[in-house]
Coordinates of N, CA and C in Angstrom, one line a residue:
M1 N 14.0 12.9 -9.2 CA 12.7 12.3 -9.1 C 12.1 12.2 -10.5
R2 N 11.6 11.1 -10.9 CA 11.1 10.9 -12.2 C 9.6 11.3 -12.3
K3 N 9.2 11.8 -13.4 CA 7.8 12.2 -13.7 C 6.9 11.0 -13.8
F4 N 5.7 11.1 -13.2 CA 4.7 10.0 -13.2 C 4.0 10.2 -14.5
T5 N 4.1 9.2 -15.4 CA 3.6 9.2 -16.8 C 2.2 8.5 -16.9
V6 N 1.6 8.6 -18.0 CA 0.4 7.9 -18.3 C 0.6 6.4 -18.2
R7 N 1.7 6.0 -18.6 CA 2.1 4.5 -18.6 C 2.2 4.1 -17.1
D8 N 2.8 5.0 -16.2 CA 2.8 4.7 -14.8 C 1.4 4.6 -14.2
L9 N 0.6 5.5 -14.5 CA -0.8 5.6 -14.0 C -1.5 4.3 -14.4
T10 N -1.3 3.9 -15.7 CA -2.0 2.7 -16.2 C -1.5 1.5 -15.4
L11 N -0.2 1.4 -15.2 CA 0.4 0.3 -14.5 C -0.2 0.2 -13.1
A12 N -0.2 1.4 -12.4 CA -0.8 1.4 -11.0 C -2.2 1.0 -11.0
A13 N -3.0 1.4 -12.0 CA -4.4 1.1 -12.0 C -4.6 -0.4 -12.3
M14 N -3.8 -1.0 -13.2 CA -3.8 -2.4 -13.4 C -3.5 -3.2 -12.2
V15 N -2.5 -2.8 -11.4 CA -2.1 -3.5 -10.2 C -3.2 -3.4 -9.2
A16 N -3.8 -2.2 -9.1 CA -4.9 -2.0 -8.1 C -6.0 -3.0 -8.4
A17 N -6.4 -3.1 -9.7 CA -7.5 -4.0 -10.1 C -7.1 -5.4 -9.9
L18 N -5.9 -5.8 -10.2 CA -5.4 -7.2 -10.0 C -5.4 -7.5 -8.6
Y19 N -4.9 -6.6 -7.7 CA -4.9 -6.9 -6.3 C -6.3 -7.1 -5.8
A20 N -7.2 -6.2 -6.2 CA -8.6 -6.3 -5.7 C -9.2 -7.6 -6.1
V21 N -9.1 -8.0 -7.4 CA -9.7 -9.2 -7.9 C -9.1 -10.4 -7.1
M22 N -7.7 -10.5 -7.0 CA -7.1 -11.6 -6.3 C -7.5 -11.6 -4.8
G23 N -7.7 -10.5 -4.2 CA -8.1 -10.4 -2.8 C -9.5 -10.9 -2.6
Y24 N -10.4 -10.5 -3.5 CA -11.8 -10.9 -3.4 C -11.9 -12.4 -3.7
F25 N -11.1 -12.9 -4.7 CA -11.2 -14.3 -5.1 C -10.7 -15.1 -3.9
G26 N -9.6 -14.7 -3.2 CA -9.1 -15.4 -2.0 C -10.1 -15.4 -0.9
S27 N -10.9 -14.4 -0.8 CA -11.9 -14.3 0.3 C -13.0 -15.3 0.1
I28 N -13.2 -15.8 -1.1 CA -14.2 -16.8 -1.4 C -13.8 -18.1 -0.6
F29 N -12.6 -18.4 -0.5 CA -12.0 -19.6 0.1 C -11.6 -19.3 1.6
G30 N -11.8 -18.1 2.0 CA -11.5 -17.8 3.4 C -10.0 -17.6 3.6
W31 N -9.2 -17.2 2.6 CA -7.8 -17.1 2.7 C -7.3 -15.6 2.8
T32 N -8.2 -14.7 2.6 CA -7.8 -13.3 2.6 C -7.8 -12.6 3.9
F33 N -8.7 -12.9 4.8 CA -8.8 -12.3 6.1 C -8.6 -13.3 7.2
G34 N -8.3 -12.8 8.4 CA -8.1 -13.7 9.5 C -6.7 -13.8 10.0
P35 N -6.5 -14.5 11.2 CA -5.2 -14.6 11.7 C -4.3 -15.5 10.8
I36 N -4.9 -16.5 10.1 CA -4.1 -17.3 9.2 C -4.6 -16.9 7.8
Q37 N -3.7 -16.2 7.1 CA -4.1 -15.8 5.8 C -3.1 -16.0 4.7
F38 N -3.5 -16.4 3.6 CA -2.6 -16.5 2.4 C -3.3 -15.6 1.4
R39 N -3.1 -14.3 1.5 CA -3.6 -13.3 0.6 C -2.7 -13.3 -0.6
F40 N -3.1 -14.1 -1.7 CA -2.2 -14.2 -2.8 C -1.9 -12.8 -3.5
A41 N -2.8 -11.9 -3.3 CA -2.6 -10.5 -3.9 C -1.3 -9.9 -3.3
E42 N -0.9 -10.3 -2.1 CA 0.2 -9.8 -1.4 C 1.5 -10.1 -2.1
A43 N 1.5 -11.1 -3.0 CA 2.7 -11.4 -3.8 C 3.0 -10.2 -4.7
L44 N 2.0 -9.3 -5.0 CA 2.2 -8.2 -5.8 C 3.0 -7.1 -5.1
T45 N 3.1 -7.2 -3.8 CA 3.8 -6.1 -3.0 C 5.3 -6.1 -3.2
V46 N 5.8 -7.0 -3.9 CA 7.3 -7.0 -4.3 C 7.5 -6.2 -5.6
L47 N 6.4 -5.9 -6.3 CA 6.5 -5.2 -7.6 C 7.2 -3.8 -7.5
P48 N 7.1 -3.0 -6.4 CA 7.8 -1.7 -6.4 C 9.3 -1.9 -6.5
F49 N 9.8 -3.1 -6.2 CA 11.2 -3.3 -6.4 C 11.6 -3.0 -7.9
L50 N 10.7 -3.5 -8.8 CA 11.0 -3.3 -10.3 C 10.3 -2.1 -10.8
F51 N 9.1 -1.8 -10.3 CA 8.2 -0.8 -10.9 C 7.7 0.1 -9.7
P52 N 8.5 1.2 -9.4 CA 8.0 2.1 -8.3 C 6.6 2.7 -8.5
A53 N 6.2 2.8 -9.8 CA 4.9 3.3 -10.1 C 3.7 2.4 -9.6
T54 N 4.0 1.2 -9.1 CA 3.0 0.3 -8.6 C 2.6 0.7 -7.2
V55 N 3.3 1.5 -6.5 CA 3.0 1.8 -5.1 C 1.6 2.3 -4.9
P56 N 1.1 3.3 -5.6 CA -0.3 3.8 -5.4 C -1.3 2.7 -5.7
G57 N -1.0 1.9 -6.7 CA -1.9 0.8 -7.1 C -2.1 -0.2 -6.1
L58 N -1.0 -0.6 -5.4 CA -1.0 -1.6 -4.3 C -1.9 -1.0 -3.2
F59 N -1.6 0.3 -2.8 CA -2.4 0.9 -1.8 C -3.9 0.9 -2.1
V60 N -4.3 1.3 -3.2 CA -5.7 1.4 -3.6 C -6.3 0.0 -3.7
G61 N -5.6 -1.0 -4.3 CA -6.1 -2.3 -4.3 C -6.3 -2.9 -3.0
C62 N -5.4 -2.7 -2.1 CA -5.5 -3.2 -0.7 C -6.7 -2.5 0.0
L63 N -6.8 -1.2 -0.2 CA -7.9 -0.5 0.4 C -9.3 -1.0 -0.1
I64 N -9.4 -1.3 -1.3 CA -10.6 -1.9 -1.9 C -10.9 -3.2 -1.3
V65 N -9.9 -4.1 -1.2 CA -10.2 -5.4 -0.6 C -10.5 -5.3 0.9
N66 N -9.9 -4.4 1.6 CA -10.1 -4.2 3.1 C -11.5 -3.6 3.4
L67 N -12.2 -3.1 2.4 CA -13.5 -2.7 2.6 C -14.4 -3.8 3.1
L68 N -14.1 -5.0 2.7 CA -14.8 -6.2 3.2 C -14.3 -6.9 4.4
S69 N -13.3 -6.3 5.0 CA -12.6 -6.9 6.2 C -13.6 -7.0 7.4
P70 N -13.5 -8.2 8.0 CA -14.4 -8.4 9.2 C -13.8 -7.6 10.4
Y71 N -12.7 -7.0 10.3 CA -12.1 -6.2 11.3 C -12.4 -4.7 11.2
G72 N -13.3 -4.4 10.2 CA -13.8 -3.0 10.1 C -12.9 -1.9 9.7
P73 N -13.2 -0.7 10.1 CA -12.5 0.5 9.7 C -11.0 0.4 10.2
L74 N -10.7 -0.2 11.3 CA -9.3 -0.4 11.8 C -8.5 -1.1 10.7
D75 N -9.0 -2.1 10.1 CA -8.2 -2.9 9.1 C -8.2 -2.1 7.8
I76 N -9.2 -1.4 7.5 CA -9.2 -0.5 6.3 C -8.1 0.5 6.4
V77 N -7.9 1.1 7.5 CA -6.9 2.1 7.7 C -5.5 1.5 7.9
I78 N -5.4 0.6 8.9 CA -4.1 0.1 9.3 C -3.6 -1.0 8.3
G79 N -4.5 -1.8 7.8 CA -4.1 -2.8 6.9 C -3.6 -2.2 5.5
S80 N -4.3 -1.2 5.1 CA -4.0 -0.5 3.9 C -2.7 0.3 4.1
A81 N -2.5 0.9 5.2 CA -1.3 1.6 5.5 C -0.1 0.7 5.6
A82 N -0.3 -0.6 6.1 CA 0.8 -1.6 6.1 C 1.3 -1.9 4.7
T83 N 0.3 -2.0 3.7 CA 0.7 -2.3 2.4 C 1.4 -1.1 1.7
L84 N 0.9 0.1 2.0 CA 1.6 1.3 1.5 C 3.0 1.5 2.0
L85 N 3.1 1.3 3.3 CA 4.5 1.4 3.9 C 5.4 0.3 3.4
A86 N 4.9 -0.9 3.2 CA 5.7 -2.0 2.7 C 6.1 -1.7 1.2
A87 N 5.2 -1.1 0.4 CA 5.5 -0.8 -1.0 C 6.6 0.3 -1.1
L88 N 6.4 1.3 -0.2 CA 7.4 2.4 -0.3 C 8.8 1.9 0.2
W89 N 8.8 1.0 1.2 CA 10.1 0.4 1.7 C 10.7 -0.5 0.6
T90 N 9.8 -1.3 -0.1 CA 10.3 -2.2 -1.1 C 11.0 -1.5 -2.2
C91 N 10.6 -0.2 -2.5 CA 11.3 0.6 -3.6 C 12.7 0.8 -3.2
K92 N 13.0 0.8 -1.9 CA 14.4 1.2 -1.5 C 15.3 0.0 -1.3
V93 N 14.8 -1.2 -1.4 CA 15.5 -2.4 -1.2 C 16.5 -2.6 -2.3
K94 N 17.7 -3.1 -2.0 CA 18.8 -3.2 -3.0 C 18.9 -4.4 -3.8
T95 N 18.4 -5.6 -3.3 CA 18.4 -6.8 -4.1 C 17.0 -7.4 -4.1
K96 N 16.7 -8.2 -5.1 CA 15.4 -8.8 -5.2 C 15.2 -9.8 -4.1
W97 N 16.2 -10.4 -3.5 CA 16.1 -11.4 -2.4 C 15.6 -10.7 -1.2
L98 N 15.8 -9.4 -1.0 CA 15.3 -8.7 0.2 C 13.9 -8.1 -0.1
A99 N 13.4 -8.1 -1.3 CA 12.2 -7.4 -1.6 C 11.0 -8.0 -0.9
P100 N 10.9 -9.3 -0.6 CA 9.8 -9.8 0.2 C 9.7 -9.4 1.7
L101 N 10.9 -9.0 2.2 CA 10.9 -8.7 3.7 C 10.1 -7.5 4.1
P102 N 10.1 -6.3 3.4 CA 9.2 -5.2 3.9 C 7.7 -5.6 4.0
P103 N 7.1 -6.3 3.0 CA 5.7 -6.7 3.2 C 5.5 -7.6 4.4
V104 N 6.4 -8.5 4.6 CA 6.3 -9.5 5.7 C 6.4 -8.8 7.0
I105 N 7.4 -7.9 7.2 CA 7.6 -7.2 8.5 C 6.4 -6.3 8.7
C106 N 6.0 -5.5 7.8 CA 4.9 -4.5 8.0 C 3.6 -5.2 8.3
N107 N 3.3 -6.3 7.6 CA 2.0 -7.0 7.9 C 2.1 -7.8 9.2
T108 N 3.2 -8.3 9.5 CA 3.4 -9.1 10.8 C 3.0 -8.1 11.9
V109 N 3.6 -7.0 11.9 CA 3.4 -6.0 13.0 C 2.1 -5.3 12.9
M110 N 1.7 -4.8 11.8 CA 0.5 -3.9 11.7 C -0.8 -4.7 11.6
V111 N -0.8 -5.7 10.8 CA -2.0 -6.5 10.7 C -2.2 -7.4 11.9
G112 N -1.1 -7.9 12.4 CA -1.1 -8.6 13.7 C -1.7 -7.8 14.8
F113 N -1.4 -6.5 14.8 CA -1.9 -5.6 15.8 C -3.4 -5.4 15.6
T114 N -3.8 -5.2 14.4 CA -5.3 -5.0 14.1 C -6.1 -6.2 14.6
I115 N -5.7 -7.4 14.2 CA -6.4 -8.6 14.6 C -6.4 -8.8 16.1
A116 N -5.3 -8.6 16.7 CA -5.2 -8.7 18.2 C -6.1 -7.7 18.9
L117 N -6.2 -6.5 18.4 CA -7.0 -5.5 19.0 C -8.5 -5.9 18.9
A118 N -8.9 -6.5 17.8 CA -10.3 -7.0 17.6 C -10.5 -8.2 18.5
E119 N -9.6 -9.1 18.6 CA -9.8 -10.4 19.3 C -9.7 -10.1 20.8
A120 N -8.9 -9.2 21.3 CA -8.7 -9.0 22.7 C -9.7 -7.9 23.2
N121 N -10.6 -7.4 22.3 CA -11.5 -6.4 22.7 C -10.8 -5.2 23.3
G122 N -9.8 -4.7 22.6 CA -9.1 -3.5 23.1 C -7.8 -3.8 23.8
F123 N -7.2 -2.9 24.5 CA -5.9 -3.1 25.1 C -6.1 -3.7 26.5
T124 N -6.5 -5.0 26.5 CA -6.6 -5.8 27.7 C -5.4 -6.6 28.0
A125 N -5.4 -7.4 29.0 CA -4.3 -8.2 29.4 C -4.0 -9.2 28.3
A126 N -5.0 -9.6 27.6 CA -4.8 -10.6 26.5 C -4.2 -10.0 25.2
F127 N -4.1 -8.7 25.1 CA -3.7 -8.1 23.9 C -2.2 -8.4 23.5
P128 N -1.2 -8.3 24.4 CA 0.1 -8.7 24.0 C 0.3 -10.1 23.4
T129 N -0.3 -11.0 24.1 CA -0.2 -12.4 23.6 C -1.0 -12.6 22.2
A130 N -2.1 -11.9 22.1 CA -2.9 -12.0 20.9 C -2.1 -11.3 19.7
W131 N -1.4 -10.2 20.0 CA -0.6 -9.6 19.0 C 0.5 -10.5 18.6
L132 N 1.2 -11.1 19.5 CA 2.3 -12.0 19.1 C 1.8 -13.2 18.3
V133 N 0.8 -13.8 18.7 CA 0.3 -15.0 18.0 C -0.3 -14.6 16.6
N134 N -1.1 -13.6 16.6 CA -1.7 -13.2 15.3 C -0.6 -12.6 14.4
G135 N 0.3 -11.9 14.9 CA 1.4 -11.3 14.1 C 2.2 -12.4 13.5
L136 N 2.6 -13.4 14.3 CA 3.4 -14.5 13.7 C 2.6 -15.3 12.7
S137 N 1.3 -15.6 12.9 CA 0.5 -16.4 11.9 C 0.3 -15.6 10.6
V138 N 0.1 -14.3 10.7 CA 0.0 -13.4 9.5 C 1.4 -13.4 8.8
G139 N 2.4 -13.3 9.6 CA 3.8 -13.2 9.0 C 4.2 -14.5 8.3
V140 N 3.8 -15.6 8.8 CA 4.1 -16.9 8.2 C 3.4 -17.0 6.8
G141 N 2.1 -16.6 6.8 CA 1.4 -16.6 5.5 C 1.9 -15.6 4.5
E142 N 2.3 -14.5 5.0 CA 2.9 -13.4 4.2 C 4.2 -13.8 3.6
L143 N 5.0 -14.5 4.5 CA 6.3 -14.9 4.1 C 6.2 -16.0 2.9
G144 N 5.3 -16.9 3.1 CA 5.0 -17.9 2.1 C 4.6 -17.3 0.7
V145 N 3.7 -16.4 0.8 CA 3.2 -15.8 -0.4 C 4.2 -14.9 -1.1
C146 N 4.9 -14.0 -0.3 CA 5.9 -13.1 -0.9 C 7.1 -13.7 -1.3
V147 N 7.6 -14.7 -0.6 CA 8.9 -15.4 -1.0 C 8.6 -16.3 -2.2
V148 N 7.6 -17.1 -2.2 CA 7.4 -18.1 -3.3 C 6.8 -17.3 -4.5
L149 N 5.7 -16.7 -4.4 CA 5.1 -16.1 -5.5 C 5.8 -14.8 -5.9
G150 N 6.1 -14.0 -4.9 CA 6.7 -12.7 -5.1 C 8.1 -12.8 -5.8
L151 N 8.9 -13.7 -5.3 CA 10.2 -13.9 -6.0 C 10.0 -14.5 -7.4
L152 N 9.0 -15.3 -7.6 CA 8.7 -15.8 -8.9 C 8.4 -14.6 -9.9
L153 N 7.6 -13.7 -9.4 CA 7.3 -12.5 -10.2 C 8.6 -11.7 -10.5
L154 N 9.4 -11.5 -9.5 CA 10.7 -10.8 -9.7 C 11.6 -11.5 -10.7
T155 N 11.5 -12.8 -10.8 CA 12.4 -13.5 -11.7 C 11.8 -13.5 -13.1
V156 N 10.5 -13.7 -13.3 CA 9.9 -13.8 -14.6 C 9.6 -12.5 -15.3
L157 N 9.1 -11.5 -14.6 CA 8.8 -10.2 -15.2 C 9.9 -9.5 -16.0
P158 N 11.1 -9.5 -15.4 CA 12.2 -8.8 -16.2 C 12.6 -9.5 -17.5
K159 N 12.1 -10.7 -17.7 CA 12.4 -11.5 -18.9 C 11.4 -11.2 -20.0
V160 N 10.3 -10.6 -19.6 CA 9.2 -10.2 -20.6 C 9.6 -8.9 -21.2
G161 N 9.7 -8.9 -22.5 CA 10.2 -7.7 -23.3 C 9.4 -6.5 -23.0
Y162 N 8.1 -6.6 -22.9 CA 7.2 -5.4 -22.6 C 7.6 -4.7 -21.3
F163 N 7.9 -5.5 -20.3 CA 8.2 -4.9 -19.0 C 9.6 -4.4 -18.9
Q164 N 10.5 -4.9 -19.7 CA 11.9 -4.5 -19.6 C 12.1 -3.0 -19.8
T165 N 11.3 -2.4 -20.6 CA 11.4 -1.0 -20.9 C 10.8 -0.2 -19.7
M166 N 10.1 -0.8 -18.8 CA 9.5 0.0 -17.7 C 10.3 -0.1 -16.4
I167 N 11.3 -1.0 -16.4 CA 12.1 -1.2 -15.2 C 13.2 -0.2 -15.3
P168 N 13.4 0.6 -14.2 CA 14.5 1.5 -14.2 C 15.9 0.8 -14.5
Q169 N 16.7 1.5 -15.3 CA 18.0 0.9 -15.7 C 18.8 0.3 -14.6
G170 N 18.9 1.0 -13.5 CA 19.7 0.6 -12.3 C 19.2 -0.7 -11.7
R171 N 17.9 -1.0 -11.8 CA 17.3 -2.2 -11.3 C 17.6 -3.4 -12.2
L172 N 17.7 -3.2 -13.5 CA 18.0 -4.4 -14.3 C 19.3 -5.0 -14.0
Q173 N 20.3 -4.2 -13.6 CA 21.6 -4.8 -13.2 C 21.5 -5.6 -11.9
T174 N 20.7 -5.2 -11.0 CA 20.6 -5.8 -9.7 C 19.8 -7.1 -9.8
I175 N 19.1 -7.3 -10.8 CA 18.3 -8.5 -11.0 C 19.1 -9.7 -11.6
K176 N 20.0 -9.4 -12.5 CA 20.7 -10.4 -13.2 C 21.8 -11.0 -12.4

């Protein structure tokens, strides 16, 4: 286990701030919350593939954004937990092509659950259908953001000299 350095803390803080700003900016256009969402900040959830130190930053950034969620405390807890779980899982993925899948799966299931619970007013007969519909719509938006923008990040960042020194050596071989 590697020691968490000042550089790691700075990277995590920068990612948290960037996630929060991108999330708030997207909410201006109505893209951050709801059953159909293109939360562009979610593209950052692939970063733990290259930079494991970004995990806490993603969690904190998502938590900050979810404070404005129309789904209330449930989304603050479950939505932020979905991002944390996805980030931890993304650290374990073996290829950059699979890095977008953990955020897509976690958000499809967990955020879909949160929205369905709010829309169906609890565990009613409408809940399973609402969970399926909302989960799929959240998943499609997440897939678009994570695959297109996330894979773009995973392709470009390793080519930037500054970031090359921060990527664990074993990851550099899996990217090329």
